[in-house]
Amino acid sequence: MLSIETIVIYKSKTGFTKRYAEFIAEDLDAEIYELHEIKIEDIDKYDTIIYGGGLYAGGINGIDFINKNIDILKKHKVIVFATGLCSGSDDEINNMKNSNFNQEQIKNIDFFYLRGGFNFNNLSIVDKVLMTLMKLKLKFKKNLNNDEKGMLSAYEHPIDFVDRENISKLINSITIKI
Ligand SMILES: Cc1cc2nc3c(=O)[nH]c(=O)nc-3n(C[C@H](O)[C@H](O)[C@H](O)COP(=O)(O)O)c2cc1C
């Protein structure tokens, strides 16, 4: 395997994205930083930039860092991963791409969804309020789908789908085999 300079940058509210970012950095022997530690000027020396953030109401936390700088990032390989609670069906993944990126960004970014989890107890006050409103909405909804049922039960029992195996496609997309 050839060594390439890789940086992993992440933003994580409750630790799910952080754990995946750490697995990826370990496997690739890459440097790893939280988003607030990095400026766009810092990334020039890296061949591959990997950004990860949790999904919040469909948006990838901190994705503006990538999207606003897409022209600068074009000369690098850019990978984005999102973590969330949903199962990650093809439709859900297409929605994630279409609501976070325009066509040009989609062309320049390799996107992966890594299933995270949900821990109500670790949320900020604001997120607790938002999620309590969503819980009320779900409670009154008829014919919940499986994801919605899972979501409701996750309020009572933290749910954790993080699995190191889930990063293998992302890792394989950048490692050069000789
Ligand atoms: C306010 C709020 C909104 C969320 N919206 C979504 C969502 O749209 N899709 C999803 O799959 N998960 C959603 N989740 C679950 C988070 O994306 C999931 O817990 C993620 O792994 C968190 O990553 P982090 O702890 O690294 O920030 C939401 C969680 C909260 C608290």
PDB file of C-alpha atoms and ligand atoms in Angstrom:
ATOM      1  CA  MET A   1       0.000   0.000   0.000  1.00  0.00           C
ATOM      2  CA  LEU A   2       1.416   3.417  -0.926  1.00  0.00           C
ATOM      3  CA  SER A   3       1.389   6.093   1.682  1.00  0.00           C
ATOM      4  CA  ILE A   4      -0.586   9.246   0.854  1.00  0.00           C
ATOM      5  CA  GLU A   5      -0.940  12.386   2.957  1.00  0.00           C
ATOM      6  CA  THR A   6      -4.412  12.334   4.398  1.00  0.00           C
ATOM      7  CA  ILE A   7      -6.192  14.577   6.864  1.00  0.00           C
ATOM      8  CA  VAL A   8      -9.395  13.652   8.674  1.00  0.00           C
ATOM      9  CA  ILE A   9     -11.506  16.593   9.883  1.00  0.00           C
ATOM     10  CA  TYR A  10     -14.711  16.138  11.821  1.00  0.00           C
ATOM     11  CA  LYS A  11     -17.447  17.880  13.767  1.00  0.00           C
ATOM     12  CA  SER A  12     -19.284  15.796  16.335  1.00  0.00           C
ATOM     13  CA  LYS A  13     -21.935  16.756  18.875  1.00  0.00           C
ATOM     14  CA  THR A  14     -22.366  13.483  20.751  1.00  0.00           C
ATOM     15  CA  GLY A  15     -19.335  11.417  19.735  1.00  0.00           C
ATOM     16  CA  PHE A  16     -20.620   9.137  16.938  1.00  0.00           C
ATOM     17  CA  THR A  17     -18.804  10.958  14.127  1.00  0.00           C
ATOM     18  CA  LYS A  18     -15.713  11.348  16.306  1.00  0.00           C
ATOM     19  CA  ARG A  19     -15.438   7.581  16.740  1.00  0.00           C
ATOM     20  CA  TYR A  20     -15.671   6.941  12.986  1.00  0.00           C
ATOM     21  CA  ALA A  21     -13.159   9.739  12.316  1.00  0.00           C
ATOM     22  CA  GLU A  22     -10.740   8.116  14.761  1.00  0.00           C
ATOM     23  CA  PHE A  23     -11.127   4.666  13.144  1.00  0.00           C
ATOM     24  CA  ILE A  24     -10.499   6.152   9.692  1.00  0.00           C
ATOM     25  CA  ALA A  25      -7.466   8.141  10.851  1.00  0.00           C
ATOM     26  CA  GLU A  26      -6.043   5.050  12.545  1.00  0.00           C
ATOM     27  CA  ASP A  27      -6.500   2.831   9.492  1.00  0.00           C
ATOM     28  CA  LEU A  28      -4.953   5.411   7.164  1.00  0.00           C
ATOM     29  CA  ASP A  29      -2.310   6.625   9.578  1.00  0.00           C
ATOM     30  CA  ALA A  30      -3.739  10.099   8.932  1.00  0.00           C
ATOM     31  CA  GLU A  31      -3.714  13.307  10.926  1.00  0.00           C
ATOM     32  CA  ILE A  32      -7.020  14.066  12.614  1.00  0.00           C
ATOM     33  CA  TYR A  33      -8.503  17.403  13.696  1.00  0.00           C
ATOM     34  CA  GLU A  34     -11.788  18.817  14.888  1.00  0.00           C
ATOM     35  CA  LEU A  35     -13.230  21.327  12.426  1.00  0.00           C
ATOM     36  CA  HIS A  36     -12.637  24.309  14.727  1.00  0.00           C
ATOM     37  CA  GLU A  37      -8.884  23.561  14.778  1.00  0.00           C
ATOM     38  CA  ILE A  38      -8.505  23.855  10.986  1.00  0.00           C
ATOM     39  CA  LYS A  39      -8.416  26.694   8.469  1.00  0.00           C
ATOM     40  CA  ILE A  40      -8.670  26.141   4.721  1.00  0.00           C
ATOM     41  CA  GLU A  41      -5.048  27.363   4.309  1.00  0.00           C
ATOM     42  CA  ASP A  42      -3.902  24.384   6.403  1.00  0.00           C
ATOM     43  CA  ILE A  43      -5.047  21.701   3.986  1.00  0.00           C
ATOM     44  CA  ASP A  44      -2.864  22.425   0.951  1.00  0.00           C
ATOM     45  CA  LYS A  45      -0.218  19.834   1.817  1.00  0.00           C
ATOM     46  CA  TYR A  46      -2.679  16.927   1.973  1.00  0.00           C
ATOM     47  CA  ASP A  47      -3.563  14.751  -1.039  1.00  0.00           C
ATOM     48  CA  THR A  48      -6.793  13.532   0.499  1.00  0.00           C
ATOM     49  CA  ILE A  49      -9.205  15.449   2.707  1.00  0.00           C
ATOM     50  CA  ILE A  50     -11.807  13.457   4.602  1.00  0.00           C
ATOM     51  CA  TYR A  51     -14.592  15.391   6.304  1.00  0.00           C
ATOM     52  CA  GLY A  52     -17.199  13.880   8.641  1.00  0.00           C
ATOM     53  CA  GLY A  53     -20.238  15.333  10.382  1.00  0.00           C
ATOM     54  CA  GLY A  54     -23.499  14.127  11.942  1.00  0.00           C
ATOM     55  CA  LEU A  55     -26.835  14.612  10.181  1.00  0.00           C
ATOM     56  CA  TYR A  56     -29.069  17.209  11.783  1.00  0.00           C
ATOM     57  CA  ALA A  57     -32.500  17.561  10.146  1.00  0.00           C
ATOM     58  CA  GLY A  58     -30.932  16.254   6.960  1.00  0.00           C
ATOM     59  CA  GLY A  59     -27.957  18.645   6.954  1.00  0.00           C
ATOM     60  CA  ILE A  60     -24.380  17.457   7.513  1.00  0.00           C
ATOM     61  CA  ASN A  61     -22.978  19.292  10.507  1.00  0.00           C
ATOM     62  CA  GLY A  62     -20.218  21.713   9.379  1.00  0.00           C
ATOM     63  CA  ILE A  63     -20.480  20.868   5.657  1.00  0.00           C
ATOM     64  CA  ASP A  64     -20.113  24.557   4.722  1.00  0.00           C
ATOM     65  CA  PHE A  65     -16.371  24.153   5.279  1.00  0.00           C
ATOM     66  CA  ILE A  66     -16.261  21.820   2.269  1.00  0.00           C
ATOM     67  CA  ASN A  67     -18.947  23.412   0.125  1.00  0.00           C
ATOM     68  CA  LYS A  68     -17.721  27.005   0.481  1.00  0.00           C
ATOM     69  CA  ASN A  69     -14.177  25.947  -0.390  1.00  0.00           C
ATOM     70  CA  ILE A  70     -14.962  23.526  -3.207  1.00  0.00           C
ATOM     71  CA  ASP A  71     -12.871  25.489  -5.752  1.00  0.00           C
ATOM     72  CA  ILE A  72      -9.773  25.292  -3.543  1.00  0.00           C
ATOM     73  CA  LEU A  73     -10.483  21.643  -2.735  1.00  0.00           C
ATOM     74  CA  LYS A  74     -10.833  20.581  -6.390  1.00  0.00           C
ATOM     75  CA  LYS A  75      -7.152  19.714  -6.682  1.00  0.00           C
ATOM     76  CA  HIS A  76      -7.420  17.290  -3.758  1.00  0.00           C
ATOM     77  CA  LYS A  77      -9.334  14.069  -3.349  1.00  0.00           C
ATOM     78  CA  VAL A  78     -12.299  14.978  -1.156  1.00  0.00           C
ATOM     79  CA  ILE A  79     -14.326  12.462   0.790  1.00  0.00           C
ATOM     80  CA  VAL A  80     -17.283  13.357   2.984  1.00  0.00           C
ATOM     81  CA  PHE A  81     -18.945  10.994   5.401  1.00  0.00           C
ATOM     82  CA  ALA A  82     -22.136  11.644   7.323  1.00  0.00           C
ATOM     83  CA  THR A  83     -23.317   9.771  10.384  1.00  0.00           C
ATOM     84  CA  GLY A  84     -26.942   9.490  11.413  1.00  0.00           C
ATOM     85  CA  LEU A  85     -29.569   7.337  12.967  1.00  0.00           C
ATOM     86  CA  CYS A  86     -31.399   6.334   9.784  1.00  0.00           C
ATOM     87  CA  SER A  87     -30.617   2.989   8.183  1.00  0.00           C
ATOM     88  CA  GLY A  88     -29.144   4.546   5.046  1.00  0.00           C
ATOM     89  CA  SER A  89     -31.343   3.169   2.261  1.00  0.00           C
ATOM     90  CA  ASP A  90     -30.458   4.200  -1.320  1.00  0.00           C
ATOM     91  CA  ASP A  91     -33.248   6.803  -1.227  1.00  0.00           C
ATOM     92  CA  GLU A  92     -32.024   8.253   2.059  1.00  0.00           C
ATOM     93  CA  ILE A  93     -28.459   8.455   0.750  1.00  0.00           C
ATOM     94  CA  ASN A  94     -29.621  10.157  -2.448  1.00  0.00           C
ATOM     95  CA  ASN A  95     -31.552  12.672  -0.347  1.00  0.00           C
ATOM     96  CA  MET A  96     -28.465  13.330   1.787  1.00  0.00           C
ATOM     97  CA  LYS A  97     -26.433  14.055  -1.343  1.00  0.00           C
ATOM     98  CA  ASN A  98     -29.072  16.197  -3.012  1.00  0.00           C
ATOM     99  CA  SER A  99     -29.863  18.286   0.042  1.00  0.00           C
ATOM    100  CA  ASN A 100     -26.238  18.913   1.033  1.00  0.00           C
ATOM    101  CA  PHE A 101     -24.498  19.342  -2.328  1.00  0.00           C
ATOM    102  CA  ASN A 102     -25.100  20.917  -5.708  1.00  0.00           C
ATOM    103  CA  GLN A 103     -24.266  19.029  -8.930  1.00  0.00           C
ATOM    104  CA  GLU A 104     -20.729  20.411  -9.122  1.00  0.00           C
ATOM    105  CA  GLN A 105     -20.036  19.463  -5.513  1.00  0.00           C
ATOM    106  CA  ILE A 106     -21.449  15.968  -6.083  1.00  0.00           C
ATOM    107  CA  LYS A 107     -18.984  15.565  -9.004  1.00  0.00           C
ATOM    108  CA  ASN A 108     -16.007  16.497  -6.841  1.00  0.00           C
ATOM    109  CA  ILE A 109     -16.872  14.716  -3.612  1.00  0.00           C
ATOM    110  CA  ASP A 110     -17.002  11.002  -2.768  1.00  0.00           C
ATOM    111  CA  PHE A 111     -19.798  10.569  -0.245  1.00  0.00           C
ATOM    112  CA  PHE A 112     -20.319   7.808   2.334  1.00  0.00           C
ATOM    113  CA  TYR A 113     -22.999   7.305   4.950  1.00  0.00           C
ATOM    114  CA  LEU A 114     -21.882   5.571   8.162  1.00  0.00           C
ATOM    115  CA  ARG A 115     -24.647   4.658  10.566  1.00  0.00           C
ATOM    116  CA  GLY A 116     -24.095   6.304  13.952  1.00  0.00           C
ATOM    117  CA  GLY A 117     -26.705   6.240  16.676  1.00  0.00           C
ATOM    118  CA  PHE A 118     -28.630   8.413  19.063  1.00  0.00           C
ATOM    119  CA  ASN A 119     -28.138   9.322  22.699  1.00  0.00           C
ATOM    120  CA  PHE A 120     -30.746  11.733  24.039  1.00  0.00           C
ATOM    121  CA  ASN A 121     -28.892  12.184  27.346  1.00  0.00           C
ATOM    122  CA  ASN A 122     -25.798  13.602  25.608  1.00  0.00           C
ATOM    123  CA  LEU A 123     -27.674  16.244  23.573  1.00  0.00           C
ATOM    124  CA  SER A 124     -27.417  19.988  24.194  1.00  0.00           C
ATOM    125  CA  ILE A 125     -30.479  21.722  25.668  1.00  0.00           C
ATOM    126  CA  VAL A 126     -31.437  23.084  22.235  1.00  0.00           C
ATOM    127  CA  ASP A 127     -31.229  19.644  20.602  1.00  0.00           C
ATOM    128  CA  LYS A 128     -33.157  18.096  23.522  1.00  0.00           C
ATOM    129  CA  VAL A 129     -35.986  20.580  22.913  1.00  0.00           C
ATOM    130  CA  LEU A 130     -35.954  19.922  19.144  1.00  0.00           C
ATOM    131  CA  MET A 131     -35.967  16.178  19.646  1.00  0.00           C
ATOM    132  CA  THR A 132     -38.758  16.352  22.252  1.00  0.00           C
ATOM    133  CA  LEU A 133     -40.912  18.209  19.706  1.00  0.00           C
ATOM    134  CA  MET A 134     -40.119  15.518  17.150  1.00  0.00           C
ATOM    135  CA  LYS A 135     -41.017  12.814  19.658  1.00  0.00           C
ATOM    136  CA  LEU A 136     -44.440  14.425  20.196  1.00  0.00           C
ATOM    137  CA  LYS A 137     -44.962  14.574  16.435  1.00  0.00           C
ATOM    138  CA  LEU A 138     -44.070  10.885  16.089  1.00  0.00           C
ATOM    139  CA  LYS A 139     -46.313   9.885  18.986  1.00  0.00           C
ATOM    140  CA  PHE A 140     -49.337  11.327  17.204  1.00  0.00           C
ATOM    141  CA  LYS A 141     -48.407   9.999  13.767  1.00  0.00           C
ATOM    142  CA  LYS A 142     -50.225   6.954  12.422  1.00  0.00           C
ATOM    143  CA  ASN A 143     -48.485   4.099  10.569  1.00  0.00           C
ATOM    144  CA  LEU A 144     -44.905   4.718  11.668  1.00  0.00           C
ATOM    145  CA  ASN A 145     -42.233   3.159   9.444  1.00  0.00           C
ATOM    146  CA  ASN A 146     -39.428   1.061  10.976  1.00  0.00           C
ATOM    147  CA  ASP A 147     -36.996   3.983  11.209  1.00  0.00           C
ATOM    148  CA  GLU A 148     -39.612   6.072  13.018  1.00  0.00           C
ATOM    149  CA  LYS A 149     -40.386   3.227  15.434  1.00  0.00           C
ATOM    150  CA  GLY A 150     -36.657   2.805  16.084  1.00  0.00           C
ATOM    151  CA  MET A 151     -36.370   6.542  16.648  1.00  0.00           C
ATOM    152  CA  LEU A 152     -39.135   6.519  19.264  1.00  0.00           C
ATOM    153  CA  SER A 153     -37.576   3.678  21.217  1.00  0.00           C
ATOM    154  CA  ALA A 154     -34.149   5.378  21.010  1.00  0.00           C
ATOM    155  CA  TYR A 155     -35.429   8.166  23.268  1.00  0.00           C
ATOM    156  CA  GLU A 156     -35.665   5.677  26.139  1.00  0.00           C
ATOM    157  CA  HIS A 157     -32.586   3.566  25.336  1.00  0.00           C
ATOM    158  CA  PRO A 158     -29.494   5.046  23.675  1.00  0.00           C
ATOM    159  CA  ILE A 159     -28.812   3.313  20.397  1.00  0.00           C
ATOM    160  CA  ASP A 160     -25.361   2.732  18.917  1.00  0.00           C
ATOM    161  CA  PHE A 161     -24.753   1.325  15.424  1.00  0.00           C
ATOM    162  CA  VAL A 162     -21.105   2.353  15.203  1.00  0.00           C
ATOM    163  CA  ASP A 163     -19.143  -0.515  13.717  1.00  0.00           C
ATOM    164  CA  ARG A 164     -15.558  -0.345  12.518  1.00  0.00           C
ATOM    165  CA  GLU A 165     -16.482  -2.583   9.572  1.00  0.00           C
ATOM    166  CA  ASN A 166     -18.644   0.244   8.183  1.00  0.00           C
ATOM    167  CA  ILE A 167     -15.575   2.257   7.176  1.00  0.00           C
ATOM    168  CA  SER A 168     -14.171  -0.417   4.857  1.00  0.00           C
ATOM    169  CA  LYS A 169     -15.689   0.953   1.609  1.00  0.00           C
ATOM    170  CA  LEU A 170     -14.424   4.437   2.413  1.00  0.00           C
ATOM    171  CA  ILE A 171     -10.933   3.116   3.220  1.00  0.00           C
ATOM    172  CA  ASN A 172     -10.857   1.001   0.051  1.00  0.00           C
ATOM    173  CA  SER A 173     -11.803   4.016  -2.044  1.00  0.00           C
ATOM    174  CA  ILE A 174      -8.510   5.721  -1.216  1.00  0.00           C
ATOM    175  CA  THR A 175      -5.931   3.085  -0.499  1.00  0.00           C
ATOM    176  CA  ILE A 176      -3.702   2.369  -3.482  1.00  0.00           C
ATOM    177  CA  LYS A 177      -2.885  -1.292  -3.816  1.00  0.00           C
ATOM    178  CA  ILE A 178       0.330  -2.355  -5.589  1.00  0.00           C
TER     179      ILE A 178
HETATM  180  C1  LIG B   1     -31.786  17.508  16.398  1.00  0.00           C
HETATM  181  C2  LIG B   1     -31.353  16.228  15.738  1.00  0.00           C
HETATM  182  C3  LIG B   1     -31.646  15.998  14.395  1.00  0.00           C
HETATM  183  C4  LIG B   1     -31.245  14.799  13.764  1.00  0.00           C
HETATM  184  N1  LIG B   1     -31.547  14.608  12.440  1.00  0.00           N
HETATM  185  C5  LIG B   1     -31.182  13.437  11.843  1.00  0.00           C
HETATM  186  C6  LIG B   1     -31.479  13.211  10.467  1.00  0.00           C
HETATM  187  O1  LIG B   1     -32.012  14.065   9.766  1.00  0.00           O
HETATM  188  N2  LIG B   1     -31.131  12.019   9.925  1.00  0.00           N
HETATM  189  C7  LIG B   1     -30.499  11.032  10.666  1.00  0.00           C
HETATM  190  O2  LIG B   1     -30.225   9.949  10.126  1.00  0.00           O
HETATM  191  N3  LIG B   1     -30.172  11.238  11.963  1.00  0.00           N
HETATM  192  C8  LIG B   1     -30.488  12.419  12.559  1.00  0.00           C
HETATM  193  N4  LIG B   1     -30.157  12.644  13.882  1.00  0.00           N
HETATM  194  C9  LIG B   1     -29.287  11.677  14.569  1.00  0.00           C
HETATM  195  C10 LIG B   1     -27.819  12.099  14.456  1.00  0.00           C
HETATM  196  O3  LIG B   1     -27.462  12.372  13.131  1.00  0.00           O
HETATM  197  C11 LIG B   1     -26.897  10.997  14.982  1.00  0.00           C
HETATM  198  O4  LIG B   1     -27.084  10.894  16.371  1.00  0.00           O
HETATM  199  C12 LIG B   1     -25.440  11.265  14.609  1.00  0.00           C
HETATM  200  O5  LIG B   1     -24.740  10.044  14.614  1.00  0.00           O
HETATM  201  C13 LIG B   1     -24.824  12.261  15.565  1.00  0.00           C
HETATM  202  O6  LIG B   1     -23.459  12.421  15.285  1.00  0.00           O
HETATM  203  P1  LIG B   1     -22.536  13.273  16.276  1.00  0.00           P
HETATM  204  O7  LIG B   1     -22.840  12.825  17.669  1.00  0.00           O
HETATM  205  O8  LIG B   1     -21.144  12.930  15.866  1.00  0.00           O
HETATM  206  O9  LIG B   1     -22.843  14.733  16.028  1.00  0.00           O
HETATM  207  C14 LIG B   1     -30.529  13.816  14.512  1.00  0.00           C
HETATM  208  C15 LIG B   1     -30.236  14.052  15.869  1.00  0.00           C
HETATM  209  C16 LIG B   1     -30.632  15.234  16.471  1.00  0.00           C
HETATM  210  C17 LIG B   1     -30.278  15.452  17.910  1.00  0.00           C
END
